[in-house]
Amino acid sequence: MMLDRVLKAVDENEGMSVEFRKNVKQLIIKFSSIFPQVSLDNLEDRIKNVKIEKTNKLVNKKPYEYNAKENILRFSESALKNEYNAVHLLMSGLLCMITAHDNTYGFATTDNKFISFNIGYTEILSCFLVGNAGEADFYEEEVITTNIISEVIGAETLFEAYFTNNPTILFSKIKSL
């Protein structure tokens, strides 16, 4: 079973603490139970050797960042200490790994044409899956824009394009309106 393989791959990552692995596994199980139709092949490949790093806001202003090319998931140390919900940030990072393809994830392209849209949809999915009990909201503009576009082209279209890493689905839907 795919889920069992992914959970085993988490255990293979020696760079994660036991507690961190436990949290990652819980989120993967939750994701898989809500979206069983989504392939976890990318996650299985990436999770076993993803590097987890903490950065400070001088290096990276974002609360989290996933570099698909280097397979590094970075969390802002200051974001984790006080403003943001760590579970929410971790779920966002896992969504990036689930949808990763080459150097991108979700509907982002190598030239970053859809980066704001991608961020907005990742944020929407993370809130849906685990909520956001953090004190600070982030990516509010991206979420609003993504919600508006979702109303126009349909949530199913966004879902398919995001999880297949195929932004052309979005263009086709918009052209057909």
mmCIF file of C-alpha atoms in Angstrom:
data_model
loop_
_atom_site.group_PDB
_atom_site.id
_atom_site.type_symbol
_atom_site.label_atom_id
_atom_site.label_comp_id
_atom_site.label_asym_id
_atom_site.label_seq_id
_atom_site.Cartn_x
_atom_site.Cartn_y
_atom_site.Cartn_z
ATOM 1 C CA MET A 1 0.000 0.000 0.000
ATOM 2 C CA MET A 2 1.296 3.463 -0.950
ATOM 3 C CA LEU A 3 0.681 5.035 2.465
ATOM 4 C CA ASP A 4 2.690 2.316 4.212
ATOM 5 C CA ARG A 5 5.615 2.912 1.846
ATOM 6 C CA VAL A 6 5.544 6.651 2.496
ATOM 7 C CA LEU A 7 5.439 6.171 6.264
ATOM 8 C CA LYS A 8 8.401 3.797 5.978
ATOM 9 C CA ALA A 9 10.233 6.416 3.908
ATOM 10 C CA VAL A 10 9.729 8.933 6.733
ATOM 11 C CA ASP A 11 11.455 6.513 9.098
ATOM 12 C CA GLU A 12 14.389 6.276 6.678
ATOM 13 C CA ASN A 13 15.141 9.989 7.026
ATOM 14 C CA GLU A 14 17.784 10.105 9.731
ATOM 15 C CA GLY A 15 17.824 13.908 9.654
ATOM 16 C CA MET A 16 14.455 14.069 11.398
ATOM 17 C CA SER A 17 14.022 13.702 15.119
ATOM 18 C CA VAL A 18 11.660 11.025 16.399
ATOM 19 C CA GLU A 19 9.098 13.664 17.418
ATOM 20 C CA PHE A 20 9.311 15.413 14.049
ATOM 21 C CA ARG A 21 8.813 12.082 12.232
ATOM 22 C CA LYS A 22 5.744 11.424 14.352
ATOM 23 C CA ASN A 23 4.266 14.810 13.399
ATOM 24 C CA VAL A 24 5.057 14.290 9.723
ATOM 25 C CA LYS A 25 3.427 10.845 9.753
ATOM 26 C CA GLN A 26 0.261 12.187 11.382
ATOM 27 C CA LEU A 27 -0.078 14.852 8.698
ATOM 28 C CA ILE A 28 0.560 12.376 5.883
ATOM 29 C CA ILE A 29 -2.083 10.016 7.276
ATOM 30 C CA LYS A 30 -4.551 12.883 7.547
ATOM 31 C CA PHE A 31 -3.837 14.041 3.996
ATOM 32 C CA SER A 32 -4.165 10.524 2.624
ATOM 33 C CA SER A 33 -7.472 9.938 4.406
ATOM 34 C CA ILE A 34 -8.975 13.153 3.011
ATOM 35 C CA PHE A 35 -7.468 12.902 -0.480
ATOM 36 C CA PRO A 36 -6.954 9.173 -1.150
ATOM 37 C CA GLN A 37 -7.028 9.781 -4.911
ATOM 38 C CA VAL A 38 -3.809 11.826 -4.814
ATOM 39 C CA SER A 39 -0.627 9.942 -5.580
ATOM 40 C CA LEU A 40 2.043 10.022 -2.895
ATOM 41 C CA ASP A 41 4.832 8.841 -5.212
ATOM 42 C CA ASN A 42 6.612 12.228 -5.172
ATOM 43 C CA LEU A 43 6.378 12.379 -1.411
ATOM 44 C CA GLU A 44 7.770 8.871 -1.026
ATOM 45 C CA ASP A 45 10.771 9.778 -3.182
ATOM 46 C CA ARG A 46 11.436 13.097 -1.484
ATOM 47 C CA ILE A 47 10.609 12.518 2.187
ATOM 48 C CA LYS A 48 13.309 9.935 2.799
ATOM 49 C CA ASN A 49 16.080 12.457 2.179
ATOM 50 C CA VAL A 50 14.503 15.908 2.541
ATOM 51 C CA LYS A 51 16.685 18.256 4.530
ATOM 52 C CA ILE A 52 14.907 20.297 7.179
ATOM 53 C CA GLU A 53 16.524 23.623 7.980
ATOM 54 C CA LYS A 54 15.770 26.603 10.170
ATOM 55 C CA THR A 55 16.507 30.044 8.801
ATOM 56 C CA ASN A 56 16.194 33.515 10.213
ATOM 57 C CA LYS A 57 14.189 36.371 8.752
ATOM 58 C CA LEU A 58 17.303 38.085 7.456
ATOM 59 C CA VAL A 59 17.942 35.126 5.154
ATOM 60 C CA ASN A 60 14.348 34.268 4.289
ATOM 61 C CA LYS A 61 11.328 36.480 4.997
ATOM 62 C CA LYS A 62 8.855 33.675 4.273
ATOM 63 C CA PRO A 63 7.603 31.528 7.171
ATOM 64 C CA TYR A 64 8.476 28.393 5.164
ATOM 65 C CA GLU A 65 10.005 27.561 1.818
ATOM 66 C CA TYR A 66 10.419 24.351 -0.130
ATOM 67 C CA ASN A 67 13.233 24.142 -2.650
ATOM 68 C CA ALA A 68 12.193 21.299 -4.962
ATOM 69 C CA LYS A 69 15.497 21.223 -6.812
ATOM 70 C CA GLU A 70 17.599 20.742 -3.669
ATOM 71 C CA ASN A 71 14.834 18.972 -1.684
ATOM 72 C CA ILE A 72 15.189 21.317 1.284
ATOM 73 C CA LEU A 73 12.324 22.428 3.493
ATOM 74 C CA ARG A 74 13.161 25.612 5.384
ATOM 75 C CA PHE A 75 11.269 27.108 8.296
ATOM 76 C CA SER A 76 11.792 30.591 9.649
ATOM 77 C CA GLU A 77 12.989 30.272 13.216
ATOM 78 C CA SER A 78 11.175 33.442 14.271
ATOM 79 C CA ALA A 79 7.941 32.240 12.622
ATOM 80 C CA LEU A 80 8.072 28.993 14.567
ATOM 81 C CA LYS A 81 8.726 30.732 17.866
ATOM 82 C CA ASN A 82 5.749 32.997 18.031
ATOM 83 C CA GLU A 83 3.669 34.069 15.054
ATOM 84 C CA TYR A 84 2.772 31.057 12.983
ATOM 85 C CA ASN A 85 1.280 27.654 13.593
ATOM 86 C CA ALA A 86 4.030 25.065 13.114
ATOM 87 C CA VAL A 87 1.597 22.280 12.117
ATOM 88 C CA HIS A 88 0.152 24.518 9.423
ATOM 89 C CA LEU A 89 3.618 25.366 8.088
ATOM 90 C CA LEU A 90 4.621 21.702 8.069
ATOM 91 C CA MET A 91 1.447 20.752 6.182
ATOM 92 C CA SER A 92 2.222 23.457 3.609
ATOM 93 C CA GLY A 93 5.716 22.051 3.184
ATOM 94 C CA LEU A 94 4.363 18.522 2.755
ATOM 95 C CA LEU A 95 1.928 19.746 0.092
ATOM 96 C CA CYS A 96 4.885 21.189 -1.781
ATOM 97 C CA MET A 97 6.670 17.837 -1.632
ATOM 98 C CA ILE A 98 3.559 15.894 -2.652
ATOM 99 C CA THR A 99 3.196 18.007 -5.791
ATOM 100 C CA ALA A 100 6.900 18.469 -6.549
ATOM 101 C CA HIS A 101 8.084 17.904 -10.079
ATOM 102 C CA ASP A 102 11.614 18.732 -11.160
ATOM 103 C CA ASN A 103 12.263 22.245 -9.807
ATOM 104 C CA THR A 104 8.661 23.253 -9.130
ATOM 105 C CA TYR A 105 5.581 22.215 -7.218
ATOM 106 C CA GLY A 106 1.837 22.630 -7.581
ATOM 107 C CA PHE A 107 1.012 24.691 -10.653
ATOM 108 C CA ALA A 108 4.189 26.717 -10.440
ATOM 109 C CA THR A 109 6.285 26.722 -13.568
ATOM 110 C CA THR A 110 10.047 27.014 -13.900
ATOM 111 C CA ASP A 111 9.608 30.679 -14.842
ATOM 112 C CA ASN A 112 7.391 31.235 -11.765
ATOM 113 C CA LYS A 113 4.392 32.497 -13.714
ATOM 114 C CA PHE A 114 1.955 31.047 -11.186
ATOM 115 C CA ILE A 115 3.927 31.452 -7.980
ATOM 116 C CA SER A 116 1.366 33.679 -6.213
ATOM 117 C CA PHE A 117 -1.489 31.459 -7.319
ATOM 118 C CA ASN A 118 0.463 28.414 -6.207
ATOM 119 C CA ILE A 119 1.142 29.940 -2.792
ATOM 120 C CA GLY A 120 -2.530 30.861 -2.405
ATOM 121 C CA TYR A 121 -3.779 27.373 -3.203
ATOM 122 C CA THR A 122 -1.207 25.713 -0.952
ATOM 123 C CA GLU A 123 -2.359 28.000 1.849
ATOM 124 C CA ILE A 124 -6.030 27.194 1.191
ATOM 125 C CA LEU A 125 -5.344 23.450 1.260
ATOM 126 C CA SER A 126 -3.252 23.722 4.431
ATOM 127 C CA CYS A 127 -6.036 25.617 6.191
ATOM 128 C CA PHE A 128 -8.558 23.039 5.031
ATOM 129 C CA LEU A 129 -6.431 20.124 6.236
ATOM 130 C CA VAL A 130 -5.118 21.395 9.569
ATOM 131 C CA GLY A 131 -6.443 24.903 10.136
ATOM 132 C CA ASN A 132 -4.231 27.766 11.187
ATOM 133 C CA ALA A 133 -4.174 28.593 14.869
ATOM 134 C CA GLY A 134 -1.243 30.985 14.457
ATOM 135 C CA GLU A 135 -1.408 34.591 15.524
ATOM 136 C CA ALA A 136 -0.375 35.924 12.128
ATOM 137 C CA ASP A 137 -1.994 35.379 8.762
ATOM 138 C CA PHE A 138 0.249 35.190 5.790
ATOM 139 C CA TYR A 139 -0.327 35.171 2.044
ATOM 140 C CA GLU A 140 -3.727 36.819 2.532
ATOM 141 C CA GLU A 141 -3.707 38.494 -0.901
ATOM 142 C CA GLU A 142 -2.733 35.262 -2.624
ATOM 143 C CA VAL A 143 -5.548 33.383 -0.884
ATOM 144 C CA ILE A 144 -8.140 36.004 -1.844
ATOM 145 C CA THR A 145 -7.036 35.962 -5.478
ATOM 146 C CA THR A 146 -7.017 32.170 -5.604
ATOM 147 C CA ASN A 147 -10.495 31.989 -4.087
ATOM 148 C CA ILE A 148 -11.835 34.403 -6.706
ATOM 149 C CA ILE A 149 -10.294 32.402 -9.542
ATOM 150 C CA SER A 150 -11.644 29.204 -7.996
ATOM 151 C CA GLU A 151 -15.149 30.630 -8.180
ATOM 152 C CA VAL A 152 -14.662 31.319 -11.878
ATOM 153 C CA ILE A 153 -12.993 28.113 -13.071
ATOM 154 C CA GLY A 154 -14.106 25.671 -10.376
ATOM 155 C CA ALA A 155 -12.421 24.017 -7.424
ATOM 156 C CA GLU A 156 -12.067 20.717 -9.318
ATOM 157 C CA THR A 157 -9.959 22.405 -11.984
ATOM 158 C CA LEU A 158 -7.622 23.904 -9.400
ATOM 159 C CA PHE A 159 -7.310 20.591 -7.612
ATOM 160 C CA GLU A 160 -6.462 18.691 -10.791
ATOM 161 C CA ALA A 161 -3.953 21.274 -12.028
ATOM 162 C CA TYR A 162 -2.239 21.521 -8.644
ATOM 163 C CA PHE A 163 -1.842 17.814 -7.999
ATOM 164 C CA THR A 164 -0.773 17.011 -11.566
ATOM 165 C CA ASN A 165 1.670 19.948 -11.730
ATOM 166 C CA ASN A 166 -0.074 21.035 -14.920
ATOM 167 C CA PRO A 167 -0.958 24.742 -15.233
ATOM 168 C CA THR A 168 -2.170 24.264 -18.823
ATOM 169 C CA ILE A 169 -5.368 22.838 -17.330
ATOM 170 C CA LEU A 170 -6.031 26.313 -15.932
ATOM 171 C CA PHE A 171 -5.511 27.964 -19.320
ATOM 172 C CA SER A 172 -7.802 25.492 -21.044
ATOM 173 C CA LYS A 173 -10.572 26.086 -18.535
ATOM 174 C CA ILE A 174 -10.265 29.875 -18.735
ATOM 175 C CA LYS A 175 -10.289 29.800 -22.558
ATOM 176 C CA SER A 176 -13.436 27.664 -22.556
ATOM 177 C CA LEU A 177 -15.416 30.202 -20.501
#
